[in-house]
Coordinates of C-alpha atoms and ligand atoms in Angstrom, one line a residue:
M331 CA 37.0 72.8 77.2
I332 CA 38.2 72.7 73.6
A333 CA 37.4 75.8 71.6
S334 CA 34.8 75.6 68.9
S335 CA 36.2 74.1 65.7
R336 CA 35.7 76.5 62.8
S337 CA 38.3 74.9 60.5
N338 CA 37.5 74.8 56.9
E339 CA 40.0 72.1 56.1
K340 CA 38.7 69.5 53.6
A341 CA 38.9 66.4 55.6
H342 CA 36.7 64.6 53.1
G343 CA 39.1 63.6 50.3
A344 CA 36.3 63.7 47.7
P345 CA 33.4 65.8 49.1
E346 CA 30.0 65.2 47.7
S347 CA 28.4 68.0 45.8
D348 CA 25.3 69.0 47.7
K349 CA 23.1 68.2 44.7
S350 CA 24.6 64.7 44.1
R351 CA 23.5 63.5 47.5
F352 CA 20.0 61.9 47.5
G353 CA 17.8 63.3 50.1
S354 CA 19.6 66.6 49.8
A355 CA 17.3 69.4 50.7
A356 CA 18.8 71.3 47.8
V357 CA 17.3 69.0 45.2
L358 CA 13.9 68.6 46.8
R359 CA 11.4 70.6 44.8
A360 CA 8.3 68.6 45.8
F361 CA 6.8 66.5 48.6
I362 CA 4.1 63.9 47.9
F363 CA 2.0 62.8 50.9
D364 CA -0.1 59.7 51.2
M365 CA -3.5 60.7 52.5
D366 CA -4.9 58.2 55.0
G367 CA -2.8 57.9 58.1
V368 CA -0.3 60.6 56.9
V369 CA -2.4 63.7 56.3
T370 CA -5.9 62.7 57.4
N371 CA -6.7 60.6 60.5
T372 CA -9.3 58.3 59.0
A373 CA -7.7 55.1 60.2
V374 CA -10.1 54.6 63.1
A375 CA -13.1 55.1 60.8
H376 CA -11.6 52.7 58.2
F377 CA -10.7 50.1 60.8
T378 CA -14.1 50.3 62.5
C379 CA -15.9 49.8 59.2
W380 CA -13.6 47.0 58.0
K381 CA -14.1 45.3 61.4
E382 CA -17.9 45.7 61.2
V383 CA -18.0 44.1 57.8
F384 CA -15.4 41.3 58.2
D385 CA -16.6 40.4 61.7
G386 CA -20.1 40.1 60.3
L387 CA -18.8 37.6 57.8
L388 CA -16.6 35.7 60.3
R389 CA -19.5 35.6 62.8
S390 CA -21.8 34.1 60.2
R391 CA -19.2 31.4 59.5
S392 CA -18.2 30.6 63.1
G393 CA -21.5 30.7 64.9
D394 CA -21.9 31.2 68.6
D395 CA -18.1 30.9 69.5
F396 CA -17.3 34.2 67.8
V397 CA -15.8 36.9 70.0
G398 CA -16.6 40.0 68.0
D399 CA -15.5 42.8 70.4
D400 CA -11.9 41.5 70.4
F401 CA -9.7 44.5 69.5
R402 CA -6.4 42.8 70.0
D403 CA -3.5 44.0 67.9
D404 CA -1.8 40.7 67.0
A405 CA -2.5 38.2 64.2
P406 CA -5.4 35.8 64.6
G407 CA -2.9 33.1 65.7
G408 CA -4.0 30.4 63.3
D409 CA -7.7 30.9 64.1
N410 CA -9.0 31.7 60.6
L411 CA -12.5 32.6 61.9
G412 CA -11.1 34.8 64.8
A413 CA -12.1 38.5 64.9
F414 CA -10.6 41.0 62.5
T415 CA -7.6 42.6 64.2
R416 CA -5.5 45.7 63.8
R417 CA -2.7 43.5 62.5
D418 CA -5.1 42.2 59.8
Y419 CA -5.9 45.9 59.0
L420 CA -2.2 46.8 58.7
D421 CA -1.1 43.7 56.8
H422 CA -4.0 43.4 54.3
V423 CA -6.2 46.4 53.8
D424 CA -4.4 49.6 55.0
G425 CA -3.6 51.7 51.9
I426 CA -4.7 49.0 49.5
P427 CA -7.6 49.5 47.0
R428 CA -10.8 48.3 48.5
L429 CA -11.4 45.1 46.5
A430 CA -7.7 44.1 46.5
G431 CA -7.7 44.5 50.3
I432 CA -10.8 42.3 50.6
R433 CA -9.2 39.6 48.5
A434 CA -5.9 39.8 50.4
F435 CA -7.7 39.5 53.8
L436 CA -10.0 36.6 52.6
E437 CA -6.9 34.8 51.3
S438 CA -5.1 35.2 54.6
R439 CA -8.1 33.5 56.3
E440 CA -8.4 30.9 53.6
I441 CA -11.9 32.0 52.8
D442 CA -13.0 31.6 49.2
L443 CA -15.8 34.0 48.0
P444 CA -16.9 34.7 44.5
E445 CA -16.0 38.0 43.0
G446 CA -19.7 38.9 42.5
E447 CA -21.3 41.7 40.5
E448 CA -21.1 45.5 40.6
G449 CA -24.5 45.9 42.4
D450 CA -24.0 43.3 45.1
R451 CA -25.1 44.4 48.5
T452 CA -24.5 41.3 50.7
P453 CA -21.4 39.8 52.3
A454 CA -21.7 36.8 50.1
T455 CA -19.2 38.2 47.5
V456 CA -16.1 40.3 47.3
R457 CA -18.0 43.2 45.7
G458 CA -20.8 42.9 48.2
L459 CA -18.3 43.2 51.1
G460 CA -16.8 46.2 49.3
F461 CA -20.2 47.9 49.0
L462 CA -20.9 47.3 52.7
K463 CA -17.5 48.7 53.8
N464 CA -18.0 51.8 51.6
Q465 CA -21.6 52.3 52.9
C466 CA -20.2 52.3 56.5
F467 CA -17.5 54.8 55.6
D468 CA -20.0 57.0 53.8
R469 CA -22.1 57.1 56.9
W470 CA -19.1 58.0 59.0
L471 CA -18.1 60.8 56.5
A472 CA -21.6 62.3 56.6
Q473 CA -21.5 62.5 60.4
N474 CA -17.9 63.5 61.1
E475 CA -15.3 66.1 60.1
V476 CA -12.1 64.3 59.1
P477 CA -9.3 65.1 61.5
T478 CA -5.8 65.9 60.3
F479 CA -2.4 65.2 61.8
E480 CA -0.9 68.3 63.3
D481 CA 2.7 67.3 62.6
T482 CA 1.9 66.8 58.9
R483 CA 0.2 70.2 58.8
A484 CA 3.3 71.8 60.4
L485 CA 5.6 70.2 57.8
I486 CA 3.4 71.2 54.9
D487 CA 3.2 74.8 56.1
V488 CA 7.0 75.0 56.2
L489 CA 7.3 73.4 52.8
K490 CA 4.8 75.8 51.3
A491 CA 6.4 78.8 53.0
N492 CA 9.7 77.7 51.4
G493 CA 8.2 77.3 47.9
V494 CA 8.2 73.5 47.8
T495 CA 5.4 72.0 45.8
V496 CA 3.0 69.7 47.6
G497 CA 0.9 66.8 46.3
I498 CA -1.3 64.2 47.8
F499 CA -2.4 60.7 46.6
S500 CA -4.7 58.0 47.9
A501 CA -6.0 54.6 46.7
S502 CA -9.4 55.7 48.1
R503 CA -12.2 56.6 45.8
N504 CA -13.4 58.9 48.5
A505 CA -10.2 60.9 48.5
N506 CA -11.6 64.2 47.3
R507 CA -14.5 64.1 49.8
V508 CA -12.1 63.2 52.6
I509 CA -9.8 66.1 51.6
E510 CA -12.8 68.5 51.5
S511 CA -14.1 67.3 54.8
A512 CA -10.7 67.9 56.4
G513 CA -10.8 71.5 55.2
L514 CA -7.9 70.9 52.8
G515 CA -9.6 71.6 49.5
G516 CA -7.3 73.8 47.4
F517 CA -4.4 73.1 49.7
F518 CA -2.5 70.7 47.4
D519 CA -0.9 71.3 44.0
A520 CA -2.0 67.9 42.7
I521 CA -4.4 65.2 44.0
V522 CA -4.4 61.7 42.6
S523 CA -7.3 59.6 43.9
G524 CA -8.6 56.1 43.6
D525 CA -10.9 57.3 40.8
D526 CA -7.9 58.6 38.8
A527 CA -6.2 55.3 39.4
E528 CA -9.2 53.5 38.0
E529 CA -9.5 55.8 35.0
Q530 CA -5.8 55.7 34.1
N531 CA -5.3 52.1 35.1
L532 CA -2.6 52.9 37.6
A533 CA -1.4 49.9 39.5
A534 CA -1.8 49.9 43.3
K535 CA 1.1 50.2 45.8
P536 CA 3.7 48.8 46.1
D537 CA 3.8 49.8 42.4
P538 CA 5.0 53.4 42.2
A539 CA 2.5 54.3 39.4
M540 CA 0.3 56.5 41.5
L541 CA 3.3 58.3 43.0
V542 CA 4.8 58.8 39.6
E543 CA 1.5 60.2 38.3
T544 CA 1.3 62.6 41.2
A545 CA 4.9 63.8 40.4
R546 CA 4.0 64.1 36.7
Q547 CA 1.0 66.3 37.6
L548 CA 3.2 68.4 39.8
G549 CA 5.6 68.7 36.9
I550 CA 8.6 67.6 39.0
E551 CA 10.8 64.5 38.5
P552 CA 10.8 61.7 41.1
R553 CA 14.5 62.4 41.7
E554 CA 13.6 65.9 43.0
T555 CA 10.6 64.7 45.0
A556 CA 10.2 63.3 48.5
V557 CA 7.5 60.8 49.5
V558 CA 5.9 60.6 52.9
E559 CA 4.1 57.3 53.7
D560 CA 2.9 55.3 56.6
A561 CA 2.1 52.0 54.9
L562 CA 4.7 49.3 54.1
A563 CA 3.5 49.0 50.6
G564 CA 3.7 52.8 50.3
V565 CA 7.4 53.1 51.3
E566 CA 8.1 50.3 49.0
A567 CA 6.5 52.2 46.2
G568 CA 8.7 55.3 47.0
S569 CA 11.8 53.2 46.9
R570 CA 10.8 51.3 43.7
G571 CA 10.0 54.7 42.0
R572 CA 13.5 55.9 43.0
F573 CA 12.2 59.1 44.6
A574 CA 14.8 61.4 46.1
L575 CA 13.8 60.5 49.6
T576 CA 11.1 58.2 51.1
V577 CA 10.1 59.1 54.7
G578 CA 8.2 56.6 56.7
I579 CA 5.9 58.0 59.3
N580 CA 5.5 55.5 62.2
R581 CA 2.3 56.3 64.0
Q582 CA 2.0 52.9 65.7
E583 CA 1.7 53.1 69.4
D584 CA 1.8 49.4 70.4
H585 CA 4.2 48.0 67.9
A586 CA 6.3 51.1 67.3
D587 CA 9.7 49.4 67.2
S588 CA 8.8 46.6 64.9
Q589 CA 6.9 49.0 62.6
R590 CA 10.0 51.3 62.4
H591 CA 12.2 48.4 61.3
A592 CA 9.5 47.1 58.9
L593 CA 9.2 50.5 57.3
R594 CA 13.0 50.6 56.8
A595 CA 13.0 47.0 55.5
H596 CA 10.4 47.9 52.9
G597 CA 12.4 50.9 51.6
A598 CA 11.9 54.0 53.8
D599 CA 15.1 56.0 53.9
L600 CA 14.2 57.7 57.1
V601 CA 11.5 56.8 59.7
V602 CA 10.2 59.3 62.2
R603 CA 7.4 59.2 64.8
D604 CA 6.5 62.8 64.3
L605 CA 7.1 64.7 61.1
R606 CA 8.1 67.8 63.1
R607 CA 11.4 65.8 63.6
L608 CA 12.2 66.8 60.0
L609 CA 12.1 70.5 61.0
T610 CA 14.7 72.8 62.6
A611 CA 14.3 73.4 66.3
D612 CA 12.5 76.8 65.6
G613 CA 10.3 75.0 63.1
S614 CA 11.1 77.4 60.2
G615 CA 12.8 75.0 57.8
L616 CA 13.8 71.5 57.0
R617 CA 16.4 70.0 59.4
T618 CA 19.5 69.4 57.4
V619 CA 23.1 68.5 58.3
G620 CA 23.9 72.1 57.2
N621 CA 21.7 73.9 59.7
L622 CA 22.1 71.7 62.8
P623 CA 23.7 73.3 65.9
A624 CA 27.4 72.5 66.1
V625 CA 28.3 70.4 69.1
W626 CA 30.9 73.0 70.1
D627 CA 28.1 75.6 70.5
R628 CA 26.1 73.3 72.8
Q629 CA 28.8 71.8 75.1
D630 CA 26.9 72.9 78.3
E631 CA 23.7 71.4 77.0
L632 CA 25.5 68.1 76.3
V633 CA 27.2 68.0 79.7
S634 CA 23.8 68.6 81.4
Q635 CA 22.1 65.9 79.3
I636 CA 24.8 63.4 80.2
G637 CA 24.5 64.5 83.9
S638 CA 25.7 61.6 86.1
R639 CA 24.6 58.8 83.7
P640 CA 27.4 56.6 82.3
L641 CA 27.9 56.9 78.5
A642 CA 27.7 54.2 75.9
V643 CA 29.4 55.5 72.7
F644 CA 28.6 54.2 69.2
L645 CA 30.7 55.3 66.2
D646 CA 30.2 54.8 62.5
Y647 CA 33.5 54.2 60.6
D648 CA 33.5 55.6 57.0
G649 CA 33.0 59.4 56.9
T650 CA 33.1 59.5 60.7
L651 CA 36.4 57.9 61.9
T652 CA 38.0 58.3 58.5
P653 CA 37.5 60.9 55.8
I654 CA 35.5 59.7 52.7
V655 CA 38.0 58.8 49.9
R656 CA 37.6 57.7 46.3
N657 CA 38.8 54.2 46.9
H658 CA 37.0 52.4 49.7
R659 CA 40.1 50.2 50.3
K660 CA 42.1 53.3 51.2
A661 CA 39.9 54.5 54.0
H662 CA 42.5 54.1 56.6
I663 CA 42.0 55.3 60.2
S664 CA 44.8 57.6 61.5
D665 CA 46.9 56.6 64.5
K666 CA 45.6 59.7 66.3
M667 CA 42.0 58.6 65.8
V668 CA 42.7 55.0 67.0
E669 CA 44.3 56.6 70.1
A670 CA 41.3 58.8 70.7
V671 CA 38.9 55.8 70.4
A672 CA 41.2 53.7 72.7
Q673 CA 41.2 56.4 75.3
L674 CA 37.5 56.8 75.2
A675 CA 37.0 53.0 75.4
E676 CA 39.0 53.1 78.7
Q677 CA 36.5 55.6 80.1
C678 CA 33.2 54.1 78.8
P679 CA 32.1 51.1 76.7
T680 CA 32.5 52.0 73.0
A681 CA 31.2 50.2 69.8
I682 CA 31.9 50.7 66.1
I683 CA 28.9 50.1 64.0
S684 CA 29.8 49.9 60.3
G685 CA 28.4 49.0 56.9
R686 CA 31.8 47.3 56.2
D687 CA 32.4 43.7 56.7
L688 CA 33.0 42.8 60.4
D689 CA 36.6 41.5 59.8
D690 CA 37.4 44.5 57.6
V691 CA 36.4 47.1 60.1
R692 CA 37.9 45.2 63.1
D693 CA 41.3 44.9 61.2
R694 CA 41.2 48.6 60.3
V695 CA 40.6 49.8 63.9
G696 CA 42.6 47.0 65.6
L697 CA 41.4 47.6 69.1
D698 CA 40.3 44.6 71.3
S699 CA 38.7 46.8 73.8
V700 CA 35.8 47.9 71.6
F701 CA 32.7 46.2 70.3
Y702 CA 32.1 45.9 66.6
A703 CA 29.1 45.5 64.4
G704 CA 29.7 44.8 60.7
S705 CA 27.4 44.5 57.6
H706 CA 25.2 47.3 59.0
G707 CA 24.7 45.5 62.3
F708 CA 24.3 41.9 61.1
D709 CA 27.6 40.7 62.5
I710 CA 28.4 41.6 66.0
A711 CA 31.6 40.8 68.0
G712 CA 33.2 42.2 71.1
P713 CA 35.5 41.7 74.0
G714 CA 35.4 38.4 75.8
G715 CA 34.7 36.5 72.7
L716 CA 31.2 38.0 72.1
K717 CA 29.7 36.9 68.8
M718 CA 26.1 37.5 67.7
R719 CA 24.2 37.3 64.4
P720 CA 20.4 37.9 64.4
E721 CA 18.4 34.8 64.3
G722 CA 18.0 33.4 60.7
A723 CA 20.7 35.7 59.3
E724 CA 22.5 32.8 57.6
K725 CA 19.6 32.1 55.4
F726 CA 20.5 35.3 53.5
L727 CA 24.0 34.1 52.7
R728 CA 22.9 32.1 49.6
P729 CA 20.8 34.9 47.9
I730 CA 23.6 37.4 48.7
A731 CA 26.2 35.1 47.1
E732 CA 24.0 34.7 44.0
A733 CA 23.3 38.4 43.8
E734 CA 27.0 39.1 44.1
Q735 CA 27.7 37.0 41.0
D736 CA 24.8 38.6 39.1
L737 CA 25.9 42.1 40.1
R738 CA 29.5 41.5 39.0
R739 CA 28.2 40.5 35.6
A740 CA 25.6 43.3 35.5
I741 CA 28.1 46.1 36.1
E742 CA 30.7 44.8 33.6
G743 CA 31.1 47.6 31.1
I744 CA 30.2 50.4 33.5
D745 CA 33.6 52.2 34.0
G746 CA 34.4 53.0 37.6
A747 CA 31.6 50.9 39.1
E748 CA 32.7 48.3 41.7
V749 CA 31.2 45.5 43.8
E750 CA 32.4 45.1 47.4
R751 CA 31.2 42.0 49.1
K752 CA 30.6 42.0 52.8
T753 CA 29.3 38.9 54.6
F754 CA 25.7 40.1 54.9
S755 CA 25.6 42.8 52.2
I756 CA 27.0 44.0 48.9
A757 CA 28.1 47.5 48.2
V758 CA 27.9 48.6 44.6
H759 CA 30.1 51.7 44.5
F760 CA 29.7 54.4 41.8
R761 CA 31.9 57.2 43.2
N762 CA 34.3 56.7 40.3
A763 CA 31.7 56.1 37.6
A764 CA 30.4 58.8 35.2
E765 CA 27.3 60.7 36.4
E766 CA 25.4 59.6 33.2
D767 CA 26.0 55.9 34.1
V768 CA 24.4 56.0 37.5
E769 CA 20.9 55.5 36.4
R770 CA 21.9 52.4 34.3
L771 CA 23.7 51.1 37.4
E772 CA 20.7 51.7 39.5
S773 CA 18.5 49.8 37.1
A774 CA 21.0 46.9 36.9
V775 CA 21.0 46.7 40.7
D776 CA 17.2 46.9 40.9
E777 CA 16.9 44.2 38.3
V778 CA 19.1 41.8 40.3
V779 CA 17.5 42.6 43.6
G780 CA 14.1 42.1 42.0
R781 CA 15.0 38.5 41.4
H782 CA 15.5 37.8 45.1
A783 CA 12.5 38.3 47.4
D784 CA 14.9 38.0 50.4
L785 CA 16.9 41.0 49.4
R786 CA 16.4 44.8 49.2
R787 CA 18.3 47.8 47.9
S788 CA 19.2 50.7 50.0
R789 CA 21.4 53.8 49.4
G790 CA 24.4 55.4 50.9
K791 CA 27.2 57.8 49.8
K792 CA 27.8 57.1 46.1
V793 CA 26.9 53.5 46.8
L794 CA 23.9 51.2 46.5
Q795 CA 23.7 48.5 49.1
V796 CA 22.1 45.1 48.5
E797 CA 21.1 43.6 51.9
P798 CA 18.8 41.2 53.6
R799 CA 15.1 42.2 53.5
A800 CA 15.1 41.8 57.3
E801 CA 14.0 43.9 60.2
W802 CA 17.5 44.4 61.3
N803 CA 19.8 47.4 60.9
K804 CA 22.3 49.6 62.7
G805 CA 19.6 50.8 65.1
K806 CA 18.5 47.3 65.9
A807 CA 22.2 46.3 66.6
I808 CA 22.5 49.2 69.0
E809 CA 19.3 48.1 70.8
W810 CA 20.7 44.6 71.1
L811 CA 24.1 45.8 72.4
L812 CA 22.4 48.0 74.9
A813 CA 20.2 45.2 76.1
N814 CA 22.8 42.4 76.2
T815 CA 26.2 43.9 76.9
R816 CA 27.9 46.3 79.3
L817 CA 27.1 49.1 76.8
G818 CA 23.7 49.2 78.4
E819 CA 24.7 48.8 82.1
R820 CA 23.6 51.3 84.8
D821 CA 21.0 53.1 82.6
A822 CA 23.8 54.2 80.2
L823 CA 23.0 57.1 77.9
P824 CA 23.8 56.1 74.3
L825 CA 25.6 58.6 72.0
Y826 CA 26.0 57.9 68.3
I827 CA 28.1 59.7 65.7
G828 CA 27.6 58.9 62.0
D829 CA 27.5 60.6 58.6
D830 CA 25.3 58.6 56.3
I831 CA 21.7 57.5 55.6
T832 CA 22.2 54.1 57.3
D833 CA 23.2 56.0 60.5
E834 CA 19.7 57.4 60.6
D835 CA 18.6 54.0 61.9
A836 CA 20.9 54.6 64.8
F837 CA 19.6 58.1 65.3
A838 CA 16.0 56.8 65.3
A839 CA 16.9 54.2 67.9
L840 CA 18.2 57.0 70.1
A841 CA 15.3 59.4 69.4
D842 CA 13.7 59.0 72.8
D843 CA 16.8 58.6 74.9
G844 CA 20.2 59.4 73.5
I845 CA 22.4 61.9 71.7
S846 CA 22.7 61.8 67.9
I847 CA 25.5 63.6 66.2
V848 CA 25.9 63.8 62.4
V849 CA 29.2 64.5 60.6
K850 CA 28.5 67.2 58.0
D851 CA 28.6 66.4 54.3
G852 CA 26.3 68.2 51.9
G853 CA 22.9 69.4 52.9
Y854 CA 20.7 66.3 53.3
I855 CA 17.8 65.9 55.6
T856 CA 18.7 64.3 58.9
T857 CA 17.0 63.5 62.3
A858 CA 20.3 64.0 64.3
D859 CA 20.5 66.5 67.1
Y860 CA 23.9 68.1 66.6
A861 CA 26.7 68.3 64.0
L862 CA 30.4 68.0 63.8
E863 CA 32.4 69.4 60.8
N864 CA 34.4 66.4 59.6
S865 CA 36.3 63.4 60.8
A866 CA 39.1 65.6 62.3
D867 CA 36.4 67.3 64.3
V868 CA 35.1 63.9 65.4
G869 CA 38.6 63.2 66.7
R870 CA 38.6 66.4 68.8
F871 CA 35.2 65.6 70.1
L872 CA 36.2 62.1 71.2
V873 CA 39.1 63.6 73.2
W874 CA 36.7 66.2 74.7
L875 CA 34.3 63.4 75.6
S876 CA 37.0 61.3 77.3
E877 CA 37.9 64.3 79.4
C878 CA 34.3 64.9 80.3
V879 CA 33.7 61.3 81.4
E880 CA 37.0 61.4 83.4
K881 CA 35.9 64.5 85.2
Q882 CA 32.5 63.0 85.8
A883 CA 34.2 60.0 87.5
R884 CA 36.3 62.1 89.9
Ligands
LIG647 O1 28.7 52.4 58.0 P1 30.0 52.9 57.5 O2 31.1 52.4 58.3 O3 30.1 54.4 57.3 O4 30.2 52.2 56.1 C1 29.4 52.7 55.0 C2 30.1 52.2 53.7 O5 31.4 52.8 53.7 C3 32.3 52.5 52.7 O6 31.9 53.2 51.5 C4 31.9 54.6 51.7 O7 33.2 55.0 52.0 C5 34.2 54.8 51.0 C6 35.6 55.2 51.5 O8 35.6 56.6 51.9 C7 33.8 55.7 49.7 O9 34.7 55.5 48.7 C8 32.4 55.2 49.3 O10 31.9 56.0 48.3 C9 31.4 55.3 50.5 O11 30.1 54.8 50.1 C10 32.4 51.0 52.4 O12 33.2 50.7 51.3 C11 31.0 50.3 52.4 O13 31.2 48.9 52.4 C12 30.2 50.7 53.6 O14 28.9 50.1 53.5

């Protein structure tokens, strides 16, 4: 076996300073938690009360045919008077102020009700429905102690022990009572509730106003603050407010995969199923690329994890197969690395999953034996003429082309900023721009993206990416490749190596079954299992892996 790599060589041509990397643990001084569904487990109580109220209304309109005890998860399937479902809860009322949620649900069922008056007590008006829902929840609160999520408690304990400030916010006007009932009174450094929102006229999620107010009360800038949210509107608020990191917590049991991709599409930088995934193995600190175990210290563990299963290897390109360099055109892969990938591809199916354009990454690597996914997984190709784009992908080509023109105009005059067009995304690079111009650049990009409902903005290393607002990403591409090509044959064990935030989608896809390795760069929060030092270390590891698989086959 190859000896542990302890080389300090700077493989990264222009290393990021720890502090310049968003999501870097070094810059995080505060965490803000959404209350319902993240800290407190009131979802069942809320859902039950919404169901009681809305089913009462729907029953009164549909008569004898109504099936009220229907707890199905899916949408009502065109039946506007069908029972209130969990999908309705998530799509229309979860995390939304009471009356706004009622209006959204009624609109989804094409039910027109008058707004009504403050003192209304019947389901004949929006306000009356709001009263009944709150009365039900009040009853529940009086009879129950609000449960909390253990993983959130564990994360908060670590944050507090490490001197990180912690705030909580909720659109609920019952927030303070819920926090008290959960035994968390005095636990948070700031609480912003639905009452505060009303008093200060703070717009509801996805507007970041409540989050920004919580950060203000904590006395810490959004750029130094992480947000933890479970609702789609909430992660969107974190992204719109340009918080340092937006973590999506996915507590869905039945629709876990689609919820993970939806949280990402709405702006979560990272999505986890359990917040303890953000902690080191011993649970004492945040899991960062800096404190992950080196692959070389865990060779035996890896060998036993692989066991007799065939491997399916997935590799990122920039920062993984090549060092990061100032000019993206000059990120050339070395002959030695191509040789290492080629040898590995002879032993086990191998894919390169890149944010670059498909043709660009394929030309750079130049191997016919590997699979490729370009534009963060939107454009897949492989041996034997394989070609795949997710259904409906082409509809994004037009908004992307328009945004490209707008972005080129918008960044004129920002020295060092550059637009790189890929088929299904646009990278706006700022590695060579002055630090003081980055905020202006971000605003310009947000402004352009704001004009296109089909597009969203995500982040990477000294780059903003404009991409389809679609539930597709590197992780989804890997899932597709595993299900539809020889990469997934014979119960293959997937292994992924990457270095950037978009690689977290791949790590999430492998969270239950797979090996995730991050290439070190700065000290940002990651969900990977192991680390490699730099791209030279990746090369050594690929050679080691080829040898392992060869031995396994003998
Ligand atoms: O998914 P990847 O293969 O890692 O691609 C991610 C982006 O990589 C490139 O940009 C990054 O690398 C450049 C060259 O080292 C560097 O100058 C830039 O700052 C990095 O963000 C590529 O240009 C992008 O299109 C990819 O999305």
